[in-house]
Short mmCIF file of C-alpha atoms in Angstrom, two decimals:
data_model
loop_
_atom_site.label_atom_id
_atom_site.label_comp_id
_atom_site.label_asym_id
_atom_site.label_seq_id
_atom_site.Cartn_x
_atom_site.Cartn_y
_atom_site.Cartn_z
CA GLN I 13 34.64 -12.59 -16.99
CA LEU I 14 37.89 -14.46 -16.79
CA GLN I 15 39.32 -15.12 -13.34
CA VAL I 16 42.49 -16.77 -12.11
CA GLN I 17 43.03 -18.24 -8.67
CA GLU I 18 46.16 -19.51 -6.95
CA SER I 19 46.19 -22.55 -4.65
CA GLY I 20 48.82 -24.49 -2.76
CA PRO I 21 50.62 -24.85 0.57
CA GLY I 22 51.26 -21.69 2.55
CA LEU I 23 54.32 -23.09 4.32
CA VAL I 24 57.33 -24.77 2.74
CA LYS I 25 60.50 -25.97 4.45
CA PRO I 26 63.92 -24.69 3.37
CA SER I 27 65.56 -26.73 0.59
CA GLU I 28 62.20 -28.20 -0.46
CA THR I 29 60.12 -27.46 -3.55
CA LEU I 30 57.37 -24.85 -3.61
CA SER I 31 54.38 -25.96 -5.70
CA LEU I 32 51.44 -23.77 -6.69
CA THR I 33 48.56 -24.16 -9.13
CA CYS I 34 46.57 -21.49 -10.91
CA THR I 35 43.03 -22.33 -11.99
CA VAL I 36 41.53 -20.36 -14.86
CA SER I 37 37.76 -19.86 -14.94
CA GLY I 38 35.48 -17.96 -17.29
CA GLY I 39 37.70 -18.61 -20.29
CA SER I 40 39.98 -21.15 -21.92
CA ILE I 41 43.65 -21.47 -21.12
CA SER I 42 44.07 -22.76 -24.69
CA SER I 43 43.34 -19.40 -26.29
CA SER I 44 46.06 -18.46 -28.77
CA ARG I 45 45.75 -14.80 -27.74
CA TYR I 46 47.20 -15.17 -24.26
CA TYR I 47 50.09 -16.38 -22.18
CA TRP I 48 49.91 -17.26 -18.49
CA GLY I 49 52.37 -16.06 -15.88
CA TRP I 50 53.62 -16.10 -12.33
CA ILE I 51 54.79 -13.03 -10.40
CA ARG I 52 55.88 -12.76 -6.78
CA GLN I 53 56.17 -10.02 -4.20
CA PRO I 54 58.21 -10.40 -0.99
CA PRO I 55 56.58 -8.77 2.03
CA GLY I 56 56.91 -4.99 1.80
CA LYS I 57 58.82 -5.14 -1.48
CA GLY I 58 58.24 -4.84 -5.21
CA LEU I 59 57.09 -7.20 -7.95
CA GLU I 60 59.27 -9.82 -9.62
CA TRP I 61 58.30 -11.73 -12.76
CA ILE I 62 58.98 -15.46 -12.35
CA GLY I 63 57.98 -16.94 -15.68
CA THR I 64 55.36 -17.41 -18.38
CA ILE I 65 53.84 -20.31 -20.28
CA TYR I 66 51.85 -20.61 -23.50
CA TYR I 67 49.09 -23.22 -23.85
CA SER I 68 51.35 -25.18 -26.20
CA GLY I 69 53.82 -25.63 -23.34
CA SER I 70 56.43 -23.07 -24.43
CA THR I 71 57.99 -21.47 -21.38
CA TYR I 72 59.93 -18.29 -20.63
CA TYR I 73 61.70 -17.83 -17.31
CA ASN I 74 63.35 -14.99 -15.40
CA PRO I 75 67.08 -15.64 -15.93
CA SER I 76 67.72 -15.06 -12.21
CA LEU I 77 65.38 -17.93 -11.27
CA LYS I 78 65.63 -20.14 -14.35
CA SER I 79 67.72 -22.89 -12.75
CA ARG I 80 65.07 -23.49 -10.06
CA VAL I 81 61.77 -22.83 -11.87
CA THR I 82 59.45 -25.12 -13.79
CA ILE I 83 56.09 -23.95 -15.13
CA SER I 84 53.69 -26.41 -16.72
CA VAL I 85 50.18 -26.34 -18.17
CA ASP I 86 47.28 -28.78 -18.01
CA THR I 87 44.78 -27.73 -20.66
CA SER I 88 42.32 -30.47 -19.69
CA LYS I 89 41.98 -28.91 -16.24
CA ASN I 90 42.38 -25.28 -17.40
CA GLN I 91 45.28 -24.94 -14.98
CA PHE I 92 48.94 -24.03 -14.98
CA SER I 93 51.45 -24.69 -12.25
CA LEU I 94 54.65 -23.39 -10.71
CA LYS I 95 57.44 -25.36 -9.10
CA LEU I 96 60.35 -23.59 -7.42
CA SER I 97 63.04 -25.87 -6.08
CA SER I 98 65.61 -25.49 -3.30
CA VAL I 99 63.72 -22.68 -1.61
CA THR I 100 65.20 -20.42 1.06
CA ALA I 101 63.76 -17.69 3.27
CA ALA I 102 64.39 -15.28 0.40
CA ASP I 103 61.61 -17.04 -1.54
CA THR I 104 59.01 -16.04 1.05
CA ALA I 105 56.52 -13.91 -0.87
CA VAL I 106 53.00 -13.46 -2.10
CA TYR I 107 52.78 -15.42 -5.34
CA TYR I 108 50.41 -14.21 -8.03
CA CYS I 109 49.24 -15.87 -11.20
CA ALA I 110 47.94 -13.78 -14.07
CA ARG I 111 46.89 -13.88 -17.67
CA ARG I 112 49.40 -12.24 -19.97
CA MET I 113 48.38 -10.55 -23.17
CA GLY I 114 50.00 -11.81 -26.35
CA ILE I 115 51.28 -9.01 -28.58
CA THR I 116 53.18 -8.73 -31.84
CA ILE I 117 56.57 -7.02 -31.78
CA PHE I 118 58.37 -6.73 -35.11
CA GLY I 119 56.23 -9.54 -36.50
CA VAL I 120 56.98 -11.88 -33.62
CA VAL I 121 54.38 -12.89 -31.05
CA ALA I 122 55.59 -11.91 -27.60
CA GLU I 123 54.34 -11.51 -24.06
CA GLY I 124 52.76 -8.26 -22.95
CA TRP I 125 51.05 -6.94 -19.86
CA PHE I 126 49.36 -8.87 -17.05
CA ASP I 127 45.59 -8.76 -16.63
CA PRO I 128 43.74 -10.03 -14.70
CA TRP I 129 45.67 -11.10 -11.63
CA GLY I 130 44.73 -13.63 -8.98
CA GLN I 131 44.30 -12.46 -5.41
CA GLY I 132 47.71 -13.89 -4.51
CA THR I 133 48.79 -16.51 -2.00
CA LEU I 134 51.41 -16.02 0.71
CA VAL I 135 54.06 -18.71 0.79
CA THR I 136 56.37 -18.71 3.78
CA VAL I 137 59.64 -20.65 3.75
CA SER I 138 60.44 -21.73 7.26
CA SER I 139 61.34 -24.85 9.18
CA ASP E 3 68.57 -7.36 -18.34
CA ILE E 4 66.47 -4.22 -18.70
CA GLN E 5 66.28 -2.23 -15.48
CA MET E 6 63.32 -0.01 -14.68
CA THR E 7 63.77 2.94 -12.32
CA GLN E 8 60.80 4.83 -10.94
CA SER E 9 60.85 8.25 -9.33
CA PRO E 10 60.00 9.37 -6.83
CA SER E 11 59.83 6.39 -4.47
CA THR E 12 57.28 8.19 -2.34
CA LEU E 13 55.06 11.11 -3.24
CA SER E 14 52.96 13.15 -0.81
CA ALA E 15 49.97 14.85 -2.39
CA SER E 16 46.53 16.24 -1.65
CA VAL E 17 43.15 15.46 -3.18
CA GLY E 18 42.82 17.46 -6.38
CA ASP E 19 46.57 17.63 -7.06
CA ARG E 20 48.07 16.78 -10.43
CA VAL E 21 50.50 13.92 -9.89
CA THR E 22 53.26 12.69 -12.19
CA ILE E 23 55.30 9.51 -11.75
CA THR E 24 58.32 8.80 -13.94
CA CYS E 25 59.69 5.46 -15.10
CA ARG E 26 63.05 5.21 -16.85
CA ALA E 27 64.31 2.15 -18.74
CA SER E 28 67.99 1.21 -18.93
CA GLN E 29 67.64 0.80 -22.71
CA SER E 30 65.00 1.65 -25.29
CA ILE E 31 61.80 -0.36 -24.91
CA SER E 32 59.81 1.48 -27.60
CA SER E 33 56.28 1.76 -26.17
CA TRP E 34 56.23 -1.65 -24.53
CA LEU E 35 55.31 -0.46 -21.04
CA ALA E 36 52.40 -0.92 -18.65
CA TRP E 37 51.35 0.80 -15.43
CA TYR E 38 49.62 -0.84 -12.45
CA GLN E 39 48.00 0.36 -9.25
CA GLN E 40 48.30 -1.72 -6.08
CA LYS E 41 46.50 -1.17 -2.79
CA PRO E 42 47.59 -2.87 0.47
CA GLY E 43 46.72 -6.55 0.56
CA LYS E 44 45.43 -6.52 -3.01
CA ALA E 45 46.72 -7.66 -6.36
CA PRO E 46 48.00 -5.08 -8.85
CA LYS E 47 45.41 -3.63 -11.22
CA LEU E 48 46.23 -2.73 -14.82
CA LEU E 49 45.82 0.97 -15.62
CA ILE E 50 47.76 1.65 -18.83
CA TYR E 51 49.25 -0.62 -21.51
CA LYS E 52 51.51 0.11 -24.49
CA ALA E 53 52.62 3.28 -22.68
CA SER E 54 49.50 5.33 -23.33
CA SER E 55 46.46 3.07 -23.86
CA LEU E 56 43.93 3.35 -21.05
CA GLU E 57 42.55 0.03 -19.85
CA SER E 58 38.78 -0.28 -20.10
CA GLY E 59 37.02 0.92 -16.95
CA VAL E 60 39.96 2.99 -15.69
CA PRO E 61 39.04 6.63 -14.98
CA SER E 62 40.17 9.13 -17.60
CA ARG E 63 42.11 11.13 -14.98
CA PHE E 64 44.84 8.52 -15.48
CA SER E 65 47.07 8.94 -18.52
CA GLY E 66 50.38 7.59 -19.71
CA SER E 67 52.97 8.97 -22.09
CA GLY E 68 56.50 8.40 -23.32
CA SER E 69 58.53 6.10 -25.53
CA GLY E 70 62.07 4.86 -25.73
CA THR E 71 63.50 5.12 -22.23
CA GLN E 72 61.35 7.73 -20.45
CA PHE E 73 57.74 7.30 -19.45
CA THR E 74 55.25 9.09 -17.23
CA LEU E 75 52.01 8.24 -15.47
CA THR E 76 49.87 11.28 -14.73
CA ILE E 77 46.84 11.56 -12.49
CA SER E 78 45.17 14.81 -13.49
CA SER E 79 43.22 15.35 -10.26
CA LEU E 80 44.06 13.02 -7.41
CA GLN E 81 41.05 11.34 -5.79
CA PRO E 82 40.84 9.63 -2.37
CA ASP E 83 40.72 6.21 -4.08
CA ASP E 84 44.04 6.90 -5.84
CA PHE E 85 46.26 6.70 -2.76
CA ALA E 86 48.18 3.52 -3.55
CA THR E 87 51.47 2.22 -4.91
CA TYR E 88 52.09 2.41 -8.65
CA TYR E 89 54.39 0.15 -10.68
CA CYS E 90 55.65 0.30 -14.24
CA GLN E 91 56.45 -2.88 -16.19
CA GLN E 92 58.47 -3.31 -19.38
CA PHE E 93 57.64 -6.16 -21.72
CA TYR E 94 60.12 -5.43 -24.51
CA SER E 95 62.34 -8.23 -23.27
CA TYR E 96 60.88 -10.74 -20.83
CA SER E 97 59.47 -8.57 -18.03
CA THR E 98 60.80 -6.21 -15.40
CA PHE E 99 58.94 -4.05 -12.92
CA GLY E 100 59.97 -0.73 -11.45
CA GLN E 101 60.47 -0.60 -7.70
CA GLY E 102 57.17 1.23 -7.13
CA THR E 103 55.99 4.72 -6.21
CA LYS E 104 53.85 5.13 -3.13
CA VAL E 105 51.35 7.99 -3.35
CA GLU E 106 50.43 9.05 0.16
CA ILE E 107 48.22 11.69 1.71
CA LYS E 108 49.96 14.99 2.35
#
């Protein structure tokens, strides 16, 4: 059964870059059927999609975060990664990685729902 | 951007109750909607995809309906394990989540 797991520092200083890695086990990140995504959840608040990557390296970002986000994939390690630059306290959140189902909408392959999710990792932005 | 609005924000119910949560999209998203359940300290769990398809292993008391801009998640008979927060997600254009509906014990 496929599993995803986040890893990375739990504390990041303001203005620095947050870096997280998601390791995929029990399946290949290079499957053409799936995308891979990052979602975050500030403490006590709702879910926010950050961005998605395909194994080929194609990326799709939330317009509100696009200027600060980079998502990359390493197929040799079955991992994908998130970098969020110039962080502030507002970026403090639980960060989740997840597999995203690929679907066909009007003949075009697009991103669907998230399943499964990692357990999440809390990243706090503080000096 | 497509906005997703859930109602109510909080719902108080008893075991055995029929519960309905509504999700409204700011524009038509066809049937490109999913529902998730989240318990405190845990990751969201997929319940429903493409508006009405039940994820494998999810109890049949959960059902989803709707298309266009109005969607509902129904729990036919609320069980103790169902007290949680529920989120809708559109994937017609990028991805947006609703703000969540907390189902609490009455």
